[in-house]
Amino acid sequence: MAVLDRARNVVVVRIVYDGPAGAGKTTTVHALGQRLGREATTPEEAGGRTLFFDWLDYTGGLFEEHRIRCQIVSVPGQAMLASRRDYLLDGADAVVYVGEVREHNLADTVEALANVIERVGTRDAVPVGVLLQANKSDLPGALPVDVLREACEQLGSTVAVVPSVATEGTGVREAFVLAVRLALDRVRELGRLGQLEQGSPEVDDAETLLDRMRAQPSVDESERGGGGVQIAAVGLADVLRGDTPDHPHGESLASAALREMGEAASAVQEGGASESHHHGTPLPPDASVPPGLIWPPVEGRVHVTEATRGRTRLAFVHGRWRGTNPEGWIFHSPATATFEDSEQGRGGLILLARMHTEHAGVLSPSRAVLLSPDVGGRWRLWQVGRDRTSLRQRLAKRLHERDPSTIARLLVEAASRLVELDARLRRLPRSALRATLDTTGMVGDVVCYVAALPDALATERVRPLDLAAELGPILRDWPVPRTQLRAAVRHTRAAAAAADPSLVQQIVALLDD
């Protein structure tokens, strides 16, 4: 429902909190309201359960010179009220799924997230960001975050995970700030595509939303009772100066969060960046950069957010800065990939985004490109992705093998995958990527290009795959008699499944040298 209201100079986004009954949606929204010094509104409830929604409305911060207005809405969690939930999800610009995840309900949580993604993913060309707020993470039996992230990867879509204890306010701010950033990524992409609605929002307050929901055909006539709605809207002046009853001279949660995004946007225009504490070492990627500096929109920010949660270790290797972290992500940036300001660097960002798009069918998933603040007020271009195991790494782990049949199978499988990726790359109209032991790997059962994209892609076609150059050094590292390997290669079952009929002969020829 993102709307650019030029008359009031605001961009309006809706953050929807979804999840099962009792998971902590209402607690989360009310915790946000308490930090703002106001009470969130729950129009109707029964037995402590929300029947329509919880509502919180506030304005603060800037997005491309427009004030940011957020409508925070939580859905009813009861299954019998699913039509109301769907109605609210249909207007979401970002979804925070609040769940209490234990071993016994992990599969149900993943299935529910898949349902959310399917619901919000078919609306238009720009995805709606989804994140899992793993609530009650302090209770015994709560699953660790890394287990939840691994489970979410099964969805085939990008979901961030934020642990929380809503009753204490822990994690509530982090989930909210990320949700707003995802919503603004969506707003910017809608604007770029010319699909951002303009005018006054159709639903401008809680009373209007309640009237709309009561008017839905699925709502029983007996439920259309009277009663006004006390709207917990935070005034613009209060938010901007941070004056609330609980914080008369301080800064509220939402004001601080939206101010941070506004300051990040100002830094883009002014070219500002903080100093590194290690002279010469670049600043690591920053997931808080403004919309337009991360690709792909929405899901790219989720990738970068997940990738930067752990401590990043940077090293300079072969002319590139290479970063790793315990979460299993890897960062790449050429030494020369720095720019005086963000506008200068945007061209490089667009070029890398185009390269990724053109090679989408062969690249390993979970990748992002971003332009991030660097030392001395400069900006650095980073590639971020999951750290995937290459064929070379896979083979190196098996150099202890002494069984000729096992080695033969490994060789034929590696050669077959090299040939397969090489063929797929050659079918692309303008690809100059090369299939090598370092760039080829497996994601599940799919052969993919797992390396970072090169600094610059050549315009000419690459030379043909050279199996001798790729496999020769590996063969020399295996101290097994070549006569035994030749016989094993000829008889291995993997040879019969090789994609190229001449593959086995090529490997045998290598063993003859």
Short mmCIF file of C-alpha atoms in Angstrom, two decimals:
data_model
loop_
_atom_site.label_atom_id
_atom_site.label_comp_id
_atom_site.label_asym_id
_atom_site.label_seq_id
_atom_site.Cartn_x
_atom_site.Cartn_y
_atom_site.Cartn_z
CA MET A 1 0.00 0.00 0.00
CA ALA A 2 3.01 2.33 -0.21
CA VAL A 3 1.84 5.82 -1.14
CA LEU A 4 3.66 9.06 -1.87
CA ASP A 5 1.48 11.80 -0.41
CA ARG A 6 2.95 14.95 -1.96
CA ALA A 7 0.33 17.19 -0.39
CA ARG A 8 1.66 16.33 3.06
CA ASN A 9 5.19 15.58 1.85
CA VAL A 10 5.17 12.07 3.33
CA VAL A 11 5.77 8.58 2.04
CA VAL A 12 3.42 6.15 3.78
CA VAL A 13 4.35 2.51 4.35
CA ARG A 14 2.63 -0.26 6.27
CA ILE A 15 4.49 -2.75 8.45
CA VAL A 16 2.34 -5.80 9.20
CA TYR A 17 3.05 -8.06 12.16
CA ASP A 18 1.84 -11.59 11.43
CA GLY A 19 1.99 -14.84 13.38
CA PRO A 20 -0.07 -17.37 15.31
CA ALA A 21 -2.22 -16.54 18.31
CA GLY A 22 -0.21 -16.05 21.48
CA ALA A 23 3.13 -15.59 19.72
CA GLY A 24 3.56 -12.01 20.90
CA LYS A 25 2.35 -9.77 18.06
CA THR A 26 0.26 -7.52 20.29
CA THR A 27 2.99 -7.47 22.92
CA THR A 28 5.48 -6.40 20.26
CA VAL A 29 3.33 -3.57 18.92
CA HIS A 30 2.53 -2.35 22.41
CA ALA A 31 6.22 -2.50 23.33
CA LEU A 32 6.94 -0.20 20.41
CA GLY A 33 4.18 2.11 21.59
CA GLN A 34 5.52 2.17 25.13
CA ARG A 35 8.96 3.14 23.89
CA LEU A 36 7.25 5.96 22.00
CA GLY A 37 5.45 7.07 25.13
CA ARG A 38 2.03 6.28 23.65
CA GLU A 39 -0.40 3.38 23.78
CA ALA A 40 -1.03 1.28 20.70
CA THR A 41 -4.67 0.76 19.78
CA THR A 42 -6.51 -2.56 19.77
CA PRO A 43 -10.02 -1.75 18.50
CA GLU A 44 -11.71 -4.98 19.59
CA GLU A 45 -10.50 -7.98 21.54
CA ALA A 46 -11.95 -10.96 23.34
CA GLY A 47 -10.23 -12.81 26.14
CA GLY A 48 -7.04 -10.89 25.45
CA ARG A 49 -7.06 -11.91 21.77
CA THR A 50 -7.05 -9.38 18.95
CA LEU A 51 -10.17 -9.61 16.77
CA PHE A 52 -9.21 -7.10 14.07
CA PHE A 53 -5.77 -5.52 14.50
CA ASP A 54 -3.41 -3.56 16.70
CA TRP A 55 -2.54 -0.13 15.35
CA LEU A 56 0.28 2.35 15.81
CA ASP A 57 0.91 5.36 13.57
CA TYR A 58 3.91 7.68 13.65
CA THR A 59 6.02 9.88 11.44
CA GLY A 60 9.72 10.67 11.54
CA GLY A 61 12.90 10.66 9.49
CA LEU A 62 13.37 11.42 5.81
CA PHE A 63 13.33 9.35 2.65
CA GLU A 64 14.47 11.25 -0.44
CA GLU A 65 13.32 14.54 1.12
CA HIS A 66 9.92 13.12 2.14
CA ARG A 67 8.98 12.42 5.74
CA ILE A 68 8.45 8.75 6.55
CA ARG A 69 5.09 7.76 7.98
CA CYS A 70 4.70 4.20 9.23
CA GLN A 71 1.43 2.42 9.84
CA ILE A 72 2.18 -0.51 12.14
CA VAL A 73 -0.56 -3.12 12.11
CA SER A 74 -0.74 -6.59 13.65
CA VAL A 75 -3.11 -9.28 12.40
CA PRO A 76 -5.47 -11.47 14.44
CA GLY A 77 -3.81 -14.83 14.98
CA GLN A 78 -6.85 -17.07 15.32
CA ALA A 79 -7.41 -19.42 12.36
CA MET A 80 -11.11 -18.49 12.19
CA LEU A 81 -10.11 -14.90 11.41
CA ALA A 82 -7.85 -15.81 8.49
CA SER A 83 -9.75 -13.60 6.03
CA ARG A 84 -8.94 -10.53 8.15
CA ARG A 85 -5.31 -11.58 8.30
CA ASP A 86 -5.19 -11.93 4.51
CA TYR A 87 -6.77 -8.51 4.08
CA LEU A 88 -4.05 -6.89 6.18
CA LEU A 89 -1.24 -8.85 4.51
CA ASP A 90 -2.46 -7.67 1.12
CA GLY A 91 -1.57 -4.11 2.14
CA ALA A 92 1.85 -4.85 3.62
CA ASP A 93 5.09 -3.22 2.48
CA ALA A 94 7.04 -5.44 4.90
CA VAL A 95 5.96 -8.35 7.10
CA VAL A 96 7.34 -9.25 10.51
CA TYR A 97 6.31 -12.81 11.33
CA VAL A 98 6.31 -13.19 15.11
CA GLY A 99 6.69 -16.79 16.21
CA GLU A 100 7.68 -18.75 19.31
CA VAL A 101 9.79 -21.41 17.61
CA ARG A 102 10.56 -24.73 19.29
CA GLU A 103 11.62 -28.08 17.88
CA HIS A 104 8.04 -29.37 17.78
CA ASN A 105 6.66 -26.45 15.75
CA LEU A 106 9.62 -25.59 13.51
CA ALA A 107 8.05 -27.27 10.47
CA ASP A 108 4.77 -25.42 11.10
CA THR A 109 6.63 -22.11 11.34
CA VAL A 110 8.45 -22.70 8.06
CA GLU A 111 5.16 -23.67 6.41
CA ALA A 112 3.50 -20.52 7.77
CA LEU A 113 6.34 -18.37 6.45
CA ALA A 114 5.97 -20.03 3.05
CA ASN A 115 2.29 -19.10 3.17
CA VAL A 116 3.15 -15.47 3.93
CA ILE A 117 5.70 -15.33 1.11
CA GLU A 118 3.21 -16.80 -1.33
CA ARG A 119 0.52 -14.36 -0.20
CA VAL A 120 2.59 -11.19 -0.51
CA GLY A 121 4.80 -12.33 -3.36
CA THR A 122 2.17 -12.30 -6.10
CA ARG A 123 1.02 -8.70 -5.78
CA ASP A 124 3.40 -6.89 -8.12
CA ALA A 125 6.90 -6.94 -9.56
CA VAL A 126 8.57 -5.71 -6.36
CA PRO A 127 8.87 -8.23 -3.50
CA VAL A 128 7.60 -7.55 -0.01
CA GLY A 129 10.30 -8.10 2.61
CA VAL A 130 9.59 -10.82 5.19
CA LEU A 131 11.47 -11.40 8.42
CA LEU A 132 11.03 -13.83 11.29
CA GLN A 133 10.97 -12.29 14.76
CA ALA A 134 11.79 -15.35 16.84
CA ASN A 135 10.02 -14.30 20.02
CA LYS A 136 10.43 -15.69 23.54
CA SER A 137 13.98 -16.63 22.64
CA ASP A 138 14.88 -16.57 26.34
CA LEU A 139 12.66 -19.52 27.22
CA PRO A 140 13.95 -23.09 27.58
CA GLY A 141 13.63 -25.01 24.33
CA ALA A 142 13.81 -21.97 22.07
CA LEU A 143 15.78 -22.89 18.96
CA PRO A 144 19.09 -21.13 18.27
CA VAL A 145 19.11 -18.46 15.59
CA ASP A 146 21.46 -20.42 13.32
CA VAL A 147 19.02 -23.35 13.30
CA LEU A 148 16.18 -21.00 12.36
CA ARG A 149 18.21 -19.41 9.58
CA GLU A 150 19.08 -22.80 8.15
CA ALA A 151 15.41 -23.79 8.23
CA CYS A 152 14.38 -20.55 6.51
CA GLU A 153 16.83 -21.24 3.68
CA GLN A 154 14.59 -24.15 2.65
CA LEU A 155 11.92 -21.66 1.59
CA GLY A 156 13.65 -20.69 -1.64
CA SER A 157 13.06 -17.08 -0.64
CA THR A 158 14.95 -14.64 1.54
CA VAL A 159 13.88 -14.35 5.18
CA ALA A 160 15.85 -12.55 7.88
CA VAL A 161 15.79 -13.84 11.46
CA VAL A 162 15.77 -11.57 14.52
CA PRO A 163 15.54 -13.08 18.04
CA SER A 164 13.39 -11.18 20.53
CA VAL A 165 11.88 -11.10 23.99
CA ALA A 166 8.96 -8.75 23.37
CA THR A 167 7.93 -8.57 27.02
CA GLU A 168 11.30 -6.96 27.75
CA GLY A 169 11.55 -5.05 24.47
CA THR A 170 14.64 -7.02 23.41
CA GLY A 171 14.93 -7.44 19.64
CA VAL A 172 11.78 -5.43 18.99
CA ARG A 173 13.70 -2.39 17.79
CA GLU A 174 16.02 -4.44 15.57
CA ALA A 175 13.13 -6.19 13.84
CA PHE A 176 11.21 -2.96 13.40
CA VAL A 177 14.14 -1.00 11.96
CA LEU A 178 14.91 -3.76 9.47
CA ALA A 179 11.25 -3.96 8.45
CA VAL A 180 11.13 -0.22 7.76
CA ARG A 181 14.30 -0.40 5.70
CA LEU A 182 12.86 -3.26 3.66
CA ALA A 183 9.67 -1.26 3.11
CA LEU A 184 11.67 1.75 1.91
CA ASP A 185 13.68 -0.46 -0.45
CA ARG A 186 10.35 -1.51 -1.91
CA VAL A 187 9.19 2.12 -2.15
CA ARG A 188 12.29 3.14 -4.06
CA GLU A 189 11.99 0.27 -6.54
CA LEU A 190 8.28 0.97 -7.08
CA GLY A 191 9.20 4.57 -7.79
CA ARG A 192 11.91 3.54 -10.23
CA LEU A 193 9.42 1.37 -12.10
CA GLY A 194 6.80 4.12 -12.12
CA GLN A 195 4.47 1.98 -9.97
CA LEU A 196 4.46 3.97 -6.71
CA GLU A 197 0.96 5.21 -5.94
CA GLN A 198 0.55 8.93 -5.31
CA GLY A 199 -2.09 10.80 -3.38
CA SER A 200 -3.68 10.32 0.02
CA PRO A 201 -3.66 6.77 1.41
CA GLU A 202 -7.01 4.99 1.18
CA VAL A 203 -6.64 4.03 4.84
CA ASP A 204 -5.39 7.00 6.81
CA ASP A 205 -6.27 6.02 10.37
CA ALA A 206 -7.37 3.12 12.54
CA GLU A 207 -11.06 4.03 12.36
CA THR A 208 -11.04 3.85 8.56
CA LEU A 209 -9.20 0.52 8.63
CA LEU A 210 -11.71 -0.90 11.09
CA ASP A 211 -14.62 0.28 8.92
CA ARG A 212 -13.01 -1.31 5.86
CA MET A 213 -12.51 -4.62 7.63
CA ARG A 214 -16.04 -4.66 8.99
CA ALA A 215 -17.30 -4.08 5.47
CA GLN A 216 -15.53 -7.20 4.18
CA PRO A 217 -18.04 -9.90 3.07
CA SER A 218 -16.41 -12.50 5.32
CA VAL A 219 -17.16 -10.52 8.48
CA ASP A 220 -20.41 -11.57 10.18
CA GLU A 221 -23.02 -8.81 10.53
CA SER A 222 -23.31 -9.49 14.26
CA GLU A 223 -19.69 -8.44 14.72
CA ARG A 224 -20.29 -4.94 13.39
CA GLY A 225 -20.79 -3.34 16.77
CA GLY A 226 -20.33 0.27 17.68
CA GLY A 227 -17.63 1.89 19.66
CA GLY A 228 -15.08 4.40 18.63
CA VAL A 229 -11.38 3.84 18.18
CA GLN A 230 -8.84 5.75 20.20
CA ILE A 231 -6.01 6.24 17.74
CA ALA A 232 -2.48 6.06 19.11
CA ALA A 233 -0.89 8.31 16.52
CA VAL A 234 2.37 9.99 17.34
CA GLY A 235 2.47 13.60 16.29
CA LEU A 236 5.18 14.75 13.92
CA ALA A 237 6.50 17.40 16.29
CA ASP A 238 6.70 14.91 19.17
CA VAL A 239 8.59 12.37 17.08
CA LEU A 240 11.03 14.82 15.58
CA ARG A 241 12.02 16.37 18.90
CA GLY A 242 11.58 13.14 20.90
CA ASP A 243 9.29 14.71 23.55
CA THR A 244 6.97 12.09 25.01
CA PRO A 245 5.48 11.69 28.49
CA ASP A 246 8.03 8.96 29.30
CA HIS A 247 10.92 10.68 27.51
CA PRO A 248 10.37 14.46 27.92
CA HIS A 249 13.90 15.31 26.88
CA GLY A 250 14.99 12.08 25.20
CA GLU A 251 14.65 10.46 21.82
CA SER A 252 11.98 7.86 21.18
CA LEU A 253 12.60 4.45 19.66
CA ALA A 254 10.97 5.18 16.33
CA SER A 255 12.37 8.69 16.16
CA ALA A 256 15.88 7.35 16.71
CA ALA A 257 15.41 4.55 14.19
CA LEU A 258 14.01 6.80 11.49
CA ARG A 259 16.57 9.48 12.28
CA GLU A 260 19.31 6.93 11.67
CA MET A 261 17.86 6.19 8.25
CA GLY A 262 17.58 9.89 7.54
CA GLU A 263 21.20 10.43 8.54
CA ALA A 264 22.25 7.55 6.31
CA ALA A 265 20.40 9.16 3.41
CA SER A 266 22.09 12.49 4.14
CA ALA A 267 25.45 10.74 4.17
CA VAL A 268 24.78 9.57 0.63
CA GLN A 269 24.24 13.14 -0.51
CA GLU A 270 27.19 14.53 1.46
CA GLY A 271 29.60 11.63 0.91
CA GLY A 272 30.17 11.20 4.64
CA ALA A 273 31.60 8.06 6.26
CA SER A 274 33.21 7.16 9.55
CA GLU A 275 36.89 6.45 10.08
CA SER A 276 38.25 2.92 10.22
CA HIS A 277 40.03 1.90 13.41
CA HIS A 278 42.60 0.05 11.27
CA HIS A 279 44.43 2.36 8.93
CA GLY A 280 44.39 0.95 5.41
CA THR A 281 41.74 -1.67 6.13
CA PRO A 282 38.33 -0.85 4.63
CA LEU A 283 35.17 -0.63 6.65
CA PRO A 284 33.11 -3.82 6.37
CA PRO A 285 29.78 -3.74 4.49
CA ASP A 286 27.01 -1.84 6.28
CA ALA A 287 23.43 -3.16 6.05
CA SER A 288 22.00 0.22 7.07
CA VAL A 289 22.85 2.01 3.81
CA PRO A 290 19.88 3.82 2.25
CA PRO A 291 17.59 2.33 -0.42
CA GLY A 292 19.11 2.35 -3.87
CA LEU A 293 22.56 1.31 -2.68
CA ILE A 294 21.79 -2.42 -2.32
CA TRP A 295 20.86 -4.82 -5.11
CA PRO A 296 18.57 -6.69 -5.47
CA PRO A 297 15.93 -4.48 -3.85
CA VAL A 298 14.46 -5.81 -0.60
CA GLU A 299 15.96 -9.32 -0.55
CA GLY A 300 19.46 -7.91 -1.06
CA ARG A 301 19.15 -6.01 2.21
CA VAL A 302 18.04 -9.18 3.97
CA HIS A 303 21.14 -10.96 2.66
CA VAL A 304 23.45 -8.16 3.78
CA THR A 305 21.73 -7.91 7.18
CA GLU A 306 22.17 -11.62 7.75
CA ALA A 307 25.73 -11.53 6.43
CA THR A 308 26.86 -8.70 8.72
CA ARG A 309 25.46 -10.03 12.01
CA GLY A 310 28.68 -11.85 12.90
CA ARG A 311 32.14 -10.36 13.24
CA THR A 312 33.69 -9.86 9.80
CA ARG A 313 37.34 -10.76 9.28
CA LEU A 314 38.96 -8.93 6.36
CA ALA A 315 42.12 -9.96 4.51
CA PHE A 316 43.82 -8.64 1.38
CA VAL A 317 44.29 -11.50 -1.11
CA HIS A 318 45.40 -11.21 -4.75
CA GLY A 319 44.38 -7.57 -5.13
CA ARG A 320 41.02 -7.99 -3.42
CA TRP A 321 39.64 -7.43 0.02
CA ARG A 322 38.03 -10.68 1.12
CA GLY A 323 35.86 -10.94 4.19
CA THR A 324 34.45 -13.95 6.02
CA ASN A 325 32.37 -14.45 9.13
CA PRO A 326 31.18 -17.36 11.29
CA GLU A 327 27.70 -17.13 9.76
CA GLY A 328 28.95 -18.61 6.47
CA TRP A 329 28.99 -15.45 4.33
CA ILE A 330 31.79 -14.09 2.20
CA PHE A 331 32.55 -10.54 1.01
CA HIS A 332 34.59 -9.44 -2.02
CA SER A 333 35.81 -6.00 -3.05
CA PRO A 334 38.69 -5.18 -5.43
CA ALA A 335 41.27 -2.81 -3.98
CA THR A 336 40.30 -0.23 -6.60
CA ALA A 337 36.53 -0.45 -6.04
CA THR A 338 36.32 2.82 -4.10
CA PHE A 339 34.63 6.07 -5.13
CA GLU A 340 34.69 9.70 -4.05
CA ASP A 341 30.94 9.74 -3.51
CA SER A 342 27.93 7.47 -3.79
CA GLU A 343 26.78 8.90 -7.10
CA GLN A 344 30.12 8.06 -8.68
CA GLY A 345 29.91 4.54 -7.28
CA ARG A 346 26.33 3.98 -8.39
CA GLY A 347 27.52 3.29 -11.93
CA GLY A 348 29.63 0.39 -10.68
CA LEU A 349 26.71 -0.87 -8.63
CA ILE A 350 24.44 -0.84 -11.68
CA LEU A 351 27.06 -2.65 -13.77
CA LEU A 352 27.47 -5.42 -11.20
CA ALA A 353 23.70 -5.71 -10.79
CA ARG A 354 23.35 -6.09 -14.56
CA MET A 355 26.04 -8.79 -14.60
CA HIS A 356 24.24 -10.70 -11.87
CA THR A 357 20.94 -10.42 -13.71
CA GLU A 358 22.41 -11.65 -16.99
CA HIS A 359 23.94 -14.67 -15.25
CA ALA A 360 21.05 -15.37 -12.86
CA GLY A 361 20.51 -18.87 -14.24
CA VAL A 362 24.03 -20.06 -13.42
CA LEU A 363 25.00 -18.14 -10.28
CA SER A 364 24.66 -19.64 -6.82
CA PRO A 365 21.75 -18.07 -4.88
CA SER A 366 21.81 -15.64 -1.94
CA ARG A 367 23.92 -12.85 -3.44
CA ALA A 368 23.86 -9.09 -3.08
CA VAL A 369 25.80 -6.06 -4.26
CA LEU A 370 26.05 -2.89 -2.20
CA LEU A 371 27.77 0.47 -2.07
CA SER A 372 28.87 1.05 1.51
CA PRO A 373 30.67 3.85 3.40
CA ASP A 374 34.43 3.44 3.55
CA VAL A 375 37.40 5.12 5.21
CA GLY A 376 37.95 8.83 4.59
CA GLY A 377 34.47 9.65 3.33
CA ARG A 378 34.79 7.37 0.32
CA TRP A 379 32.43 4.58 -0.78
CA ARG A 380 33.28 0.96 -1.53
CA LEU A 381 31.54 -1.55 -3.79
CA TRP A 382 31.07 -5.01 -2.27
CA GLN A 383 29.79 -8.35 -3.48
CA VAL A 384 28.17 -10.40 -0.71
CA GLY A 385 27.16 -14.04 -0.92
CA ARG A 386 26.98 -17.37 0.79
CA ASP A 387 30.38 -19.05 1.12
CA ARG A 388 29.93 -22.03 -1.21
CA THR A 389 32.31 -24.97 -1.51
CA SER A 390 34.08 -25.07 -4.88
CA LEU A 391 35.07 -28.25 -6.70
CA ARG A 392 38.71 -27.56 -5.83
CA GLN A 393 37.88 -27.35 -2.12
CA ARG A 394 35.75 -30.48 -2.35
CA LEU A 395 38.55 -32.45 -4.01
CA ALA A 396 41.20 -31.07 -1.64
CA LYS A 397 39.27 -32.51 1.30
CA ARG A 398 39.50 -35.96 -0.29
CA LEU A 399 43.22 -36.07 -1.03
CA HIS A 400 43.61 -38.59 1.79
CA GLU A 401 41.71 -41.15 -0.28
CA ARG A 402 43.73 -44.14 -1.43
CA ASP A 403 41.00 -46.26 -2.98
CA PRO A 404 41.31 -46.01 -6.80
CA SER A 405 37.56 -46.50 -7.36
CA THR A 406 36.67 -43.64 -4.99
CA ILE A 407 39.23 -41.34 -6.60
CA ALA A 408 38.00 -42.25 -10.07
CA ARG A 409 34.43 -41.41 -9.11
CA LEU A 410 35.48 -38.05 -7.67
CA LEU A 411 37.45 -37.19 -10.82
CA VAL A 412 34.67 -38.10 -13.22
CA GLU A 413 32.07 -36.24 -11.15
CA ALA A 414 34.24 -33.12 -11.03
CA ALA A 415 34.94 -33.26 -14.76
CA SER A 416 31.26 -33.80 -15.53
CA ARG A 417 30.26 -30.75 -13.48
CA LEU A 418 32.92 -28.60 -15.11
CA VAL A 419 31.64 -29.61 -18.54
CA GLU A 420 28.03 -28.95 -17.52
CA LEU A 421 28.70 -25.44 -16.20
CA ASP A 422 30.89 -24.64 -19.20
CA ALA A 423 28.05 -25.63 -21.54
CA ARG A 424 25.52 -23.52 -19.62
CA LEU A 425 27.81 -20.49 -19.68
CA ARG A 426 28.34 -20.83 -23.42
CA ARG A 427 24.60 -20.78 -24.00
CA LEU A 428 24.41 -17.29 -22.51
CA PRO A 429 24.64 -14.59 -25.18
CA ARG A 430 27.37 -12.43 -23.66
CA SER A 431 28.95 -14.41 -20.86
CA ALA A 432 32.70 -14.34 -20.37
CA LEU A 433 32.66 -16.30 -17.11
CA ARG A 434 34.85 -19.40 -16.97
CA ALA A 435 34.07 -22.80 -15.50
CA THR A 436 37.06 -23.77 -13.34
CA LEU A 437 37.61 -25.84 -10.22
CA ASP A 438 37.57 -22.56 -8.25
CA THR A 439 34.36 -21.15 -9.76
CA THR A 440 32.28 -24.34 -10.04
CA GLY A 441 30.35 -25.88 -7.16
CA MET A 442 27.12 -27.53 -6.15
CA VAL A 443 24.10 -26.02 -4.42
CA GLY A 444 22.02 -29.04 -3.58
CA ASP A 445 21.95 -31.05 -6.80
CA VAL A 446 22.48 -28.04 -9.07
CA VAL A 447 25.80 -27.08 -10.64
CA CYS A 448 26.44 -23.36 -10.13
CA TYR A 449 29.03 -20.63 -10.57
CA VAL A 450 29.93 -20.14 -6.90
CA ALA A 451 32.69 -17.51 -7.06
CA ALA A 452 32.37 -13.73 -6.96
CA LEU A 453 32.04 -12.10 -10.35
CA PRO A 454 35.36 -10.88 -11.78
CA ASP A 455 36.26 -7.21 -11.53
CA ALA A 456 35.54 -6.68 -15.22
CA LEU A 457 34.14 -9.12 -17.74
CA ALA A 458 35.92 -9.35 -21.07
CA THR A 459 33.92 -8.70 -24.20
CA GLU A 460 35.44 -11.62 -26.13
CA ARG A 461 34.42 -15.22 -25.61
CA VAL A 462 36.56 -17.18 -23.19
CA ARG A 463 38.80 -19.98 -24.34
CA PRO A 464 37.39 -23.54 -24.26
CA LEU A 465 37.39 -25.52 -21.04
CA ASP A 466 40.79 -27.18 -20.54
CA LEU A 467 40.31 -30.28 -18.40
CA ALA A 468 44.03 -31.01 -18.43
CA ALA A 469 44.81 -27.62 -16.89
CA GLU A 470 42.10 -28.04 -14.26
CA LEU A 471 42.54 -31.67 -13.23
CA GLY A 472 46.25 -32.20 -13.94
CA PRO A 473 47.56 -30.58 -10.72
CA ILE A 474 44.97 -32.47 -8.65
CA LEU A 475 46.02 -35.78 -10.18
CA ARG A 476 49.64 -35.12 -9.26
CA ASP A 477 48.63 -34.65 -5.62
CA TRP A 478 47.11 -38.14 -5.33
CA PRO A 479 49.89 -40.66 -4.54
CA VAL A 480 48.07 -43.58 -6.15
CA PRO A 481 49.55 -45.57 -9.05
CA ARG A 482 48.18 -44.22 -12.32
CA THR A 483 47.68 -47.67 -13.77
CA GLN A 484 45.19 -48.40 -11.00
CA LEU A 485 43.46 -45.05 -11.53
CA ARG A 486 43.14 -45.62 -15.29
CA ALA A 487 41.46 -48.96 -14.74
CA ALA A 488 39.17 -47.52 -12.09
CA VAL A 489 38.14 -44.57 -14.29
CA ARG A 490 37.23 -46.92 -17.15
CA HIS A 491 35.07 -49.04 -14.89
CA THR A 492 33.56 -46.51 -12.54
CA ARG A 493 29.80 -46.29 -12.64
CA ALA A 494 30.01 -42.51 -12.62
CA ALA A 495 31.60 -42.69 -16.07
CA ALA A 496 28.40 -44.08 -17.53
CA ALA A 497 26.52 -41.01 -16.30
CA ALA A 498 29.02 -38.49 -17.64
CA ALA A 499 27.45 -35.65 -19.62
CA ASP A 500 30.16 -35.75 -22.30
CA PRO A 501 30.77 -39.14 -23.99
CA SER A 502 34.46 -38.30 -24.39
CA LEU A 503 34.91 -37.36 -20.75
CA VAL A 504 36.28 -40.69 -19.56
CA GLN A 505 38.71 -40.82 -22.49
CA GLN A 506 40.00 -37.34 -21.61
CA ILE A 507 40.66 -38.34 -18.01
CA VAL A 508 42.36 -41.55 -19.10
CA ALA A 509 44.52 -39.50 -21.47
CA LEU A 510 45.54 -37.28 -18.55
CA LEU A 511 46.60 -40.36 -16.62
CA ASP A 512 48.68 -41.52 -19.58
CA ASP A 513 50.80 -38.35 -19.52
#
